[in-house]
Coordinates of C-alpha atoms in Angstrom, one line a residue:
X1 CA 64.9 98.3 -28.4
X2 CA 61.7 96.5 -27.7
X3 CA 58.7 97.4 -29.8
X4 CA 55.8 96.8 -27.5
X5 CA 52.1 97.4 -27.9
X6 CA 51.5 100.8 -26.3
X7 CA 48.0 99.7 -25.7
X8 CA 45.3 102.3 -26.0
X9 CA 41.9 102.0 -24.5
X10 CA 38.8 101.0 -26.5
X11 CA 36.8 104.0 -25.4
X12 CA 33.1 104.5 -25.7
X13 CA 33.8 107.0 -28.5
X14 CA 35.7 104.4 -30.5
X15 CA 33.1 101.8 -29.9
X16 CA 30.5 104.2 -31.4
X17 CA 32.8 104.8 -34.4
X18 CA 33.2 101.0 -34.9
X19 CA 29.4 100.7 -34.7
X20 CA 29.0 103.2 -37.5
X21 CA 31.5 101.3 -39.7
X22 CA 30.1 97.8 -39.3
X23 CA 26.5 98.4 -38.2
X24 CA 24.8 97.9 -34.9
X25 CA 24.1 94.2 -35.3
X26 CA 27.7 93.4 -36.2
X27 CA 29.4 94.6 -33.0
X28 CA 29.4 92.5 -29.8
X29 CA 30.2 93.8 -26.3
X30 CA 28.3 91.4 -24.1
X31 CA 30.2 89.0 -21.8
X32 CA 28.9 85.8 -23.4
X33 CA 30.1 86.9 -26.9
X34 CA 33.4 88.1 -25.6
X35 CA 34.0 84.8 -23.8
X36 CA 32.9 82.8 -27.0
X37 CA 35.4 84.7 -29.2
X38 CA 38.1 84.5 -26.5
X39 CA 39.1 80.9 -27.3
X40 CA 39.8 78.7 -30.2
X41 CA 40.6 74.9 -30.1
X42 CA 44.0 75.5 -28.3
X43 CA 44.2 73.6 -25.1
X44 CA 42.1 75.3 -22.3
X45 CA 42.9 78.9 -22.8
X46 CA 40.5 81.9 -23.0
X47 CA 41.4 85.6 -23.5
X48 CA 38.3 87.7 -24.1
X49 CA 38.6 90.7 -26.4
X50 CA 37.2 94.1 -25.4
X51 CA 35.0 94.3 -28.5
X52 CA 34.1 91.9 -31.4
X53 CA 33.6 93.4 -34.9
X54 CA 32.1 91.5 -37.9
X55 CA 32.9 93.6 -41.0
X56 CA 31.6 92.7 -44.5
X57 CA 34.1 94.4 -46.8
X58 CA 37.8 95.1 -47.1
X59 CA 36.9 98.8 -46.9
X60 CA 35.3 98.3 -43.5
X61 CA 38.4 96.5 -42.3
X62 CA 40.6 99.2 -43.7
X63 CA 38.7 101.8 -41.7
X64 CA 38.9 99.8 -38.5
X65 CA 42.7 99.2 -38.9
X66 CA 43.4 102.9 -39.5
X67 CA 41.7 103.7 -36.3
X68 CA 43.4 101.0 -34.3
X69 CA 46.8 101.9 -35.8
X70 CA 46.3 105.6 -34.8
X71 CA 45.2 104.7 -31.3
X72 CA 47.6 101.7 -30.7
X73 CA 44.8 99.3 -30.1
X74 CA 45.6 95.6 -30.5
X75 CA 43.7 93.7 -33.2
X76 CA 43.3 90.0 -33.5
X77 CA 41.9 88.6 -36.8
X78 CA 39.8 85.4 -36.4
X79 CA 38.5 82.8 -38.8
X80 CA 36.4 79.9 -37.6
X81 CA 38.3 79.5 -34.4
X82 CA 39.5 76.0 -35.2
X83 CA 43.2 76.7 -34.7
X84 CA 45.4 74.7 -32.4
X85 CA 48.3 77.1 -31.6
X86 CA 46.5 80.1 -30.2
X87 CA 46.7 82.2 -33.3
X88 CA 43.2 83.6 -32.8
X89 CA 43.5 84.3 -29.1
X90 CA 43.2 88.0 -28.2
X91 CA 45.5 87.7 -25.3
X92 CA 46.1 91.5 -25.3
X93 CA 42.4 92.3 -25.3
X94 CA 41.6 95.1 -27.8
X95 CA 39.6 94.5 -31.0
X96 CA 38.8 91.1 -32.4
X97 CA 37.9 91.1 -36.1
X98 CA 35.8 88.1 -37.1
X99 CA 35.8 87.2 -40.8
X100 CA 32.6 85.2 -40.6
X101 CA 30.5 87.6 -42.8
X102 CA 33.1 87.6 -45.6
X103 CA 31.8 84.2 -46.8
X104 CA 31.2 84.4 -50.6
X105 CA 32.9 82.5 -53.4
X106 CA 33.3 85.4 -55.8
X107 CA 34.2 83.5 -59.0
X108 CA 35.1 80.1 -60.3
X109 CA 37.1 80.5 -63.5
X110 CA 36.8 77.2 -65.2
X111 CA 38.9 78.2 -68.3
X112 CA 41.9 79.1 -66.2
X113 CA 41.4 76.7 -63.4
X114 CA 41.1 79.3 -60.6
X115 CA 38.7 80.3 -57.9
X116 CA 38.5 83.8 -56.2
X117 CA 37.0 83.7 -52.8
X118 CA 36.5 85.6 -49.6
X119 CA 38.3 84.3 -46.5
X120 CA 35.2 83.3 -44.5
X121 CA 34.2 80.5 -46.8
X122 CA 34.3 77.1 -45.2
X123 CA 37.0 75.0 -46.8
X124 CA 34.7 72.0 -47.6
X125 CA 32.1 74.3 -49.1
X126 CA 34.7 75.7 -51.5
X127 CA 35.9 72.2 -52.3
X128 CA 32.4 71.0 -53.1
X129 CA 31.6 74.1 -55.2
X130 CA 34.6 73.6 -57.5
X131 CA 34.0 69.9 -57.6
X132 CA 30.7 70.5 -59.2
X133 CA 32.7 72.1 -62.1
X134 CA 35.0 69.1 -62.3
X135 CA 37.8 70.9 -60.5
X136 CA 39.8 70.0 -57.4
X137 CA 41.2 72.0 -54.5
X138 CA 43.4 69.4 -52.7
X139 CA 44.3 70.9 -49.3
X140 CA 41.9 69.3 -46.8
X141 CA 42.7 69.8 -43.1
X142 CA 40.8 67.6 -40.7
X143 CA 38.6 70.5 -39.7
X144 CA 37.7 71.2 -43.4
X145 CA 34.0 71.0 -42.5
X146 CA 34.2 74.0 -40.2
X147 CA 37.5 75.9 -40.8
X148 CA 37.6 78.9 -43.0
X149 CA 39.8 79.1 -46.1
X150 CA 41.3 82.4 -44.7
X151 CA 42.5 80.6 -41.6
X152 CA 44.1 77.9 -43.8
X153 CA 46.0 80.7 -45.6
X154 CA 47.1 82.1 -42.2
X155 CA 48.5 78.8 -41.1
X156 CA 49.6 77.3 -44.4
X157 CA 47.4 74.3 -43.7
X158 CA 47.9 70.9 -45.2
X159 CA 45.9 67.8 -44.5
X160 CA 46.0 64.2 -45.7
X161 CA 46.4 65.0 -49.4
X162 CA 49.5 67.1 -48.8
X163 CA 51.7 64.1 -49.4
X164 CA 50.8 64.0 -53.1
X165 CA 49.4 67.5 -53.8
X166 CA 51.2 69.9 -51.4
X167 CA 49.9 72.4 -48.9
X168 CA 48.0 75.7 -49.2
X169 CA 51.0 77.7 -50.3
X170 CA 51.2 75.6 -53.5
X171 CA 47.7 76.8 -54.6
X172 CA 47.7 80.5 -53.6
X173 CA 48.3 82.8 -56.6
X174 CA 47.2 86.2 -55.3
X175 CA 45.9 87.8 -52.1
X176 CA 44.1 91.0 -51.3
X177 CA 45.1 92.1 -47.9
X178 CA 44.5 95.0 -45.5
X179 CA 47.7 96.2 -44.0
X180 CA 47.9 97.0 -40.2
X181 CA 48.1 100.7 -41.3
X182 CA 44.9 100.4 -43.3
X183 CA 46.0 100.3 -46.9
X184 CA 44.4 97.7 -49.2
X185 CA 46.8 95.9 -51.6
X186 CA 47.1 92.9 -53.8
X187 CA 50.2 90.9 -53.2
X188 CA 50.8 89.3 -56.6
X189 CA 49.0 88.4 -59.9
X190 CA 46.5 85.8 -61.1
X191 CA 49.1 83.8 -63.0
X192 CA 50.8 80.5 -62.6
X193 CA 54.4 81.9 -62.9
X194 CA 55.5 85.2 -61.3
X195 CA 59.1 86.4 -60.9
X196 CA 58.2 90.0 -60.4
X197 CA 59.9 91.3 -57.3
X198 CA 59.8 89.8 -53.8
X199 CA 57.1 87.2 -53.4
X200 CA 54.7 89.0 -51.0
X201 CA 52.0 86.4 -51.5
X202 CA 54.1 83.6 -50.1
X203 CA 55.3 85.8 -47.3
X204 CA 51.7 86.4 -46.2
X205 CA 50.8 82.7 -46.4
X206 CA 51.6 81.1 -43.1
X207 CA 52.3 84.4 -41.4
X208 CA 49.4 83.7 -38.9
X209 CA 47.6 87.0 -39.3
X210 CA 50.6 89.1 -38.1
X211 CA 51.3 90.9 -41.4
X212 CA 47.9 91.7 -42.8
X213 CA 44.3 90.7 -42.9
X214 CA 43.4 88.6 -46.0
X215 CA 40.2 89.8 -47.7
X216 CA 40.3 88.0 -51.0
X217 CA 42.1 84.9 -52.2
X218 CA 42.9 83.6 -55.7
X219 CA 43.6 79.8 -55.7
X220 CA 44.9 77.5 -58.4
X221 CA 42.7 74.5 -59.1
X222 CA 43.4 71.0 -60.6
X223 CA 41.3 68.7 -62.7
X224 CA 39.2 66.4 -60.4
X225 CA 40.6 62.8 -60.3
X226 CA 37.9 60.4 -61.4
X227 CA 38.6 57.6 -58.9
X228 CA 40.1 57.0 -55.5
X229 CA 40.7 53.8 -53.5
X230 CA 41.2 53.5 -49.8
X231 CA 42.5 50.8 -47.4
X232 CA 43.1 50.4 -43.6
X233 CA 46.2 48.5 -42.7
X234 CA 46.8 47.2 -39.2
X235 CA 50.3 46.8 -37.6
X236 CA 51.2 45.0 -34.4
X237 CA 54.1 47.5 -33.9
X238 CA 53.8 51.3 -33.9
X239 CA 57.4 51.6 -35.1
X240 CA 56.9 49.1 -37.9
X241 CA 54.0 51.2 -39.1
X242 CA 56.3 54.2 -39.1
X243 CA 59.0 52.2 -41.0
X244 CA 56.5 51.1 -43.6
X245 CA 55.7 54.8 -44.5
X246 CA 59.2 55.4 -46.0
X247 CA 59.2 52.0 -47.6
X248 CA 56.1 52.7 -49.6
X249 CA 57.7 55.7 -51.3
X250 CA 61.1 53.9 -51.8
X251 CA 59.1 51.3 -53.7
X252 CA 57.9 53.9 -56.2
X253 CA 54.4 54.6 -54.9
X254 CA 52.9 58.0 -54.3
X255 CA 49.6 57.7 -52.4
X256 CA 47.2 60.7 -52.4
X257 CA 47.0 60.2 -48.6
X258 CA 49.0 58.2 -46.1
X259 CA 47.8 58.6 -42.5
X260 CA 49.0 56.9 -39.3
X261 CA 46.8 56.5 -36.3
X262 CA 47.9 54.9 -33.1
X263 CA 45.5 52.3 -31.8
X264 CA 44.7 54.2 -28.5
X265 CA 43.6 57.2 -30.5
X266 CA 41.6 55.0 -32.9
X267 CA 39.8 53.3 -30.1
X268 CA 38.9 56.5 -28.4
X269 CA 37.6 58.0 -31.7
X270 CA 35.7 54.9 -32.7
X271 CA 33.7 55.2 -29.5
X272 CA 33.2 58.9 -30.0
X273 CA 31.8 58.5 -33.5
X274 CA 30.1 55.1 -32.9
X275 CA 32.3 53.4 -35.5
X276 CA 32.2 49.8 -36.5
X277 CA 35.8 49.6 -37.7
X278 CA 37.5 46.2 -37.0
X279 CA 40.1 46.8 -34.3
X280 CA 42.2 43.9 -33.2
X281 CA 43.6 43.5 -29.7
X282 CA 47.2 42.9 -30.8
X283 CA 47.3 46.0 -33.1
X284 CA 49.4 49.1 -32.1
X285 CA 48.7 51.3 -35.1
X286 CA 46.9 51.6 -38.5
X287 CA 47.9 53.2 -41.7
X288 CA 45.1 54.7 -43.9
X289 CA 46.3 54.7 -47.5
X290 CA 44.5 56.3 -50.5
X291 CA 45.5 56.4 -54.1
X292 CA 43.7 58.5 -56.8
X293 CA 43.8 59.0 -60.5
X294 CA 41.8 58.6 -63.7
X295 CA 42.5 54.9 -64.5
X296 CA 40.7 52.5 -62.2
X297 CA 42.6 49.3 -63.2
X298 CA 45.9 51.0 -62.6
X299 CA 44.8 52.2 -59.1
X300 CA 43.6 48.7 -58.2
X301 CA 47.0 47.2 -59.3
X302 CA 48.8 49.8 -57.3
X303 CA 46.8 49.1 -54.1
X304 CA 47.3 45.4 -54.4
X305 CA 51.1 45.9 -54.8
X306 CA 51.2 48.2 -51.8
X307 CA 49.3 45.6 -49.7
X308 CA 51.7 42.9 -50.7
X309 CA 54.6 45.2 -49.7
X310 CA 53.1 46.0 -46.4
X311 CA 52.5 42.4 -45.6
X312 CA 56.2 41.7 -46.2
X313 CA 57.0 44.6 -43.8
X314 CA 54.9 43.2 -40.9
X315 CA 51.4 44.4 -41.5
X316 CA 48.5 42.3 -40.1
X317 CA 46.5 40.0 -42.2
X318 CA 43.2 41.9 -41.8
X319 CA 43.8 44.7 -44.4
X320 CA 40.5 46.4 -45.0
X321 CA 39.8 47.6 -48.5
X322 CA 37.0 50.2 -48.6
X323 CA 34.5 48.7 -51.0
X324 CA 32.3 51.7 -51.7
X325 CA 31.7 55.4 -50.9
X326 CA 30.0 54.6 -47.6
X327 CA 33.1 52.6 -46.3
X328 CA 35.4 55.3 -47.5
X329 CA 33.4 58.0 -45.7
X330 CA 33.4 55.9 -42.5
X331 CA 37.2 55.6 -42.6
X332 CA 37.7 59.3 -43.2
X333 CA 35.1 60.3 -40.6
X334 CA 37.1 58.4 -37.9
X335 CA 40.4 59.9 -39.0
X336 CA 39.1 63.5 -39.2
X337 CA 37.5 63.2 -35.7
X338 CA 40.6 62.0 -33.9
X339 CA 41.8 65.4 -32.6
X340 CA 38.3 66.2 -31.2
X341 CA 37.8 62.8 -29.7
X342 CA 41.1 62.5 -27.9
X343 CA 40.8 66.1 -26.6
X344 CA 37.5 65.2 -25.0
X345 CA 39.2 62.1 -23.5
X346 CA 41.7 64.4 -21.7
X347 CA 44.5 64.7 -24.2
X348 CA 44.3 68.5 -24.2
X349 CA 47.8 69.4 -25.3
X350 CA 48.6 68.9 -29.0
X351 CA 52.0 69.4 -30.6
X352 CA 52.4 69.5 -34.4
X353 CA 55.8 68.1 -35.3
X354 CA 57.3 67.2 -38.7
X355 CA 60.4 65.2 -39.5
X356 CA 61.8 63.6 -42.6
X357 CA 59.5 60.6 -43.1
X358 CA 62.3 58.1 -42.6
X359 CA 62.8 59.5 -39.1
X360 CA 59.2 58.7 -38.0
X361 CA 60.1 55.5 -36.1
X362 CA 62.7 57.4 -34.1
X363 CA 60.3 60.2 -33.3
X364 CA 57.5 57.8 -32.3
X365 CA 60.0 55.8 -30.1
X366 CA 61.3 59.1 -28.6
X367 CA 57.8 60.4 -27.8
X368 CA 57.1 57.2 -25.8
X369 CA 60.4 57.5 -23.9
X370 CA 59.8 61.2 -23.1
X371 CA 56.3 60.3 -21.8
X372 CA 57.8 57.9 -19.3
X373 CA 60.5 60.3 -18.3
X374 CA 58.2 63.3 -17.8
X375 CA 55.1 61.6 -16.6
X376 CA 52.7 62.1 -19.5
X377 CA 50.8 59.8 -21.8
X378 CA 50.8 60.5 -25.5
X379 CA 49.0 59.3 -28.5
X380 CA 50.3 59.8 -32.0
X381 CA 48.5 60.3 -35.3
X382 CA 48.9 62.4 -38.4
X383 CA 50.1 62.8 -42.0
X384 CA 52.8 60.2 -41.9
X385 CA 53.3 60.4 -45.7
X386 CA 55.0 63.8 -45.2
X387 CA 56.4 63.1 -41.8
X388 CA 53.9 65.3 -40.0
X389 CA 53.1 63.7 -36.7
X390 CA 50.5 65.1 -34.3
X391 CA 51.2 64.3 -30.7
X392 CA 48.3 64.5 -28.2
X393 CA 49.4 64.6 -24.5
X394 CA 47.5 63.9 -21.3
X395 CA 49.2 64.8 -18.0
X396 CA 47.5 64.7 -14.7
X397 CA 46.8 68.2 -13.4
X398 CA 48.0 69.9 -16.7
X399 CA 45.1 71.1 -18.9
X400 CA 47.5 73.3 -20.9
X401 CA 51.2 73.4 -21.7
X402 CA 51.8 76.8 -20.1
X403 CA 51.5 76.4 -16.4
X404 CA 53.4 73.2 -15.6
X405 CA 57.2 73.6 -15.5
X406 CA 57.7 69.9 -15.9
X407 CA 55.4 69.9 -19.0
X408 CA 57.4 72.9 -20.5
X409 CA 60.6 71.0 -19.8
X410 CA 59.2 67.8 -21.5
X411 CA 58.0 69.8 -24.6
X412 CA 61.4 71.4 -24.9
X413 CA 63.0 67.9 -24.8
X414 CA 60.5 66.8 -27.5
X415 CA 61.3 69.7 -29.8
X416 CA 65.0 69.2 -29.3
X417 CA 64.5 65.6 -30.4
X418 CA 62.6 66.8 -33.5
X419 CA 65.4 69.2 -34.4
X420 CA 68.0 66.4 -33.9
X421 CA 66.0 64.2 -36.3
X422 CA 66.2 66.9 -39.0
X423 CA 62.6 68.2 -38.4
X424 CA 60.9 71.3 -37.1
X425 CA 58.4 72.2 -34.5
X426 CA 55.3 72.9 -36.6
X427 CA 54.2 71.4 -39.8
X428 CA 50.7 73.0 -40.3
X429 CA 49.3 74.3 -37.1
X430 CA 51.6 77.4 -36.8
X431 CA 53.5 78.8 -33.8
X432 CA 50.9 81.2 -32.5
X433 CA 50.9 81.8 -28.8
X434 CA 51.8 78.4 -27.3
X435 CA 54.9 77.4 -29.2
X436 CA 56.7 80.7 -29.5
X437 CA 58.9 79.9 -26.4
X438 CA 60.5 77.1 -28.4
X439 CA 61.5 78.9 -31.6
X440 CA 65.0 79.3 -30.3
X441 CA 65.4 75.5 -30.8
X442 CA 65.1 75.8 -34.6
X443 CA 66.2 79.4 -35.3
X444 CA 69.2 81.5 -34.3
X445 CA 69.1 85.2 -33.4
X446 CA 69.9 86.2 -37.0
X447 CA 66.7 84.5 -38.3
X448 CA 64.6 85.8 -35.5
X449 CA 65.8 89.4 -35.9
X450 CA 65.0 89.2 -39.7
X451 CA 61.5 88.1 -38.9
X452 CA 61.0 90.8 -36.3
X453 CA 62.2 93.4 -38.8
X454 CA 59.7 92.1 -41.5
X455 CA 56.9 92.4 -38.9
X456 CA 58.0 96.0 -38.1
X457 CA 57.9 97.0 -41.7
X458 CA 54.3 95.8 -42.2
X459 CA 53.1 96.8 -38.7
X460 CA 55.2 99.7 -37.3
X461 CA 52.9 100.1 -34.2
X462 CA 52.9 96.3 -33.6
X463 CA 49.1 96.0 -33.2
X464 CA 48.1 93.1 -35.5
X465 CA 48.1 89.8 -33.7
X466 CA 51.0 91.1 -31.6
X467 CA 52.7 88.5 -29.4
X468 CA 52.1 85.7 -31.8
X469 CA 55.1 83.7 -33.2
X470 CA 57.5 85.9 -31.2
X471 CA 57.7 88.9 -29.0
X472 CA 58.8 92.0 -30.9
X473 CA 62.4 92.9 -29.9
X474 CA 64.3 94.8 -32.6
X475 CA 68.0 95.2 -32.5
X476 CA 69.2 98.7 -33.2

C-alpha cells in the first residue's frame, strides 16, 4: 500500500491561524519570498512553497505541526539553504518552516565540555564561541560560514577535519525535536555514554528532516588544539595523488585534514577568489594536508616526514608550507570556495561519493572514463583522507541531473562503480530529492522497507519532508 501525501489546501483560514502563531512579520506569502525559499544550492531547481513561516520556539513549531498533521499539509523544514541534495526543496508546495530565528547559543558548559544550541546558529559562529572558551567543535563543512548547525544535524555533515575527528554524529549527545504529529520530545541524555533503549538521537541525525524538526541540540566538545600546520603538495598525476592518501595512513600518520583538489577545480577557484597560490602547468592535483596538536616540535617533525614520504611517492618539488596564519587562511579560503566557484563555471551537477580510501585512484580513473563515455566533463575534489570524493559535472545542455536521460544513465553507472569499489552514494550531502532514484544500487528491498516503516511510525500522515530519500510505499 502506498502512503501518499493526501495534500490539503493551505486555505486563507489556515494562513490566518499561522499568522497568529508566529506573528505577522514572520509569515511570507509574496512571490519573491516564495521563490527565494524555493531553492537551495542543489543544481538549478526551484519549488516555491505556498507559505513561509519563521517560528521562534519549539512550541510554535509544535502548534504548526499539529495543524499540518490534521489537515495533511506538506511541511518542509529549512536551515540556511546551503544543501546540495535538495533536502530543503518544498517540491510538494505546502508550508516551509525556516529555522532562521532560532539562532541562539543557549549554554556553553565548560565543566562538562558541552554546548546547548538552537538549530539556526551558523556553524562557524558556534565554533568561534566555544573557541573563546578554549573548546573545540571539529565538524567544519565548507559552507560553515553560512550553514546552520541544524542543517548539519539533518545531513550528518563532515568536512575536512572528519578524517581525524569524525562527523557530526560523533558529537551529538541529545536533541529536542518536534515530531510530525506535534509532540515535543528529547531523544537522549546529556551524557557521554548511553545504552538506554534504542538510540533515537542517532536515528534523527542524518535523517534529513524527515522524522522530526530539531529545536535544540546538545553537542560534545573537545579541548582546543594549541597548534596546527598546513601544507600544499602538488602531484603531476591525479591518480598518484589518490594513491598517496592511503600511503600516508599506512605510514602511521593521522592528519587533522587531508584534502584533494584536482587542478582544473583549483584554477577555477583561484580566479574566483583572486588567489596567488603557485599553480604549475604540469600539475594534475594538489593535496592539502594539516596536522594539529599541542606540541609544535612534534608536529613539525611529522610534517617533514610526510613531505619526504610524498616526494618518494611522486609529489612535485614545490611543496608549499604555510608559514603563518595568513597563508593558512588563504589555502583554506581556496579549498572552501571550490564548490561555489566550479558551479559558477558551469559544473552545476554535484555528486557526493565515498569509497574506502585505498579505492580513490580507481574511483578517480573511473570518473574520467565515464565522462568520456557519457559526454560530460568532471572535476574532482573533497575529503580524500576519508575517501569522500565530490564530483562536479558539466554537460552541455544539462543544468541538472533530472531531465537528461543520458545524464541519469551516466550517474547510475557512476554509483554502480562506487558500490563495486566498496563505497556508497553519499558521504555527507544526504540523498534528499536528487539521489533517491539510485538508492536501489546500495540497498535491497528489505532495507528500504525497514526505513519506510520507521518513517511511517514517526510521521503517519507522511507530511514532513515527504518525498525525500525515498517515496513512501509500505508493504502490508
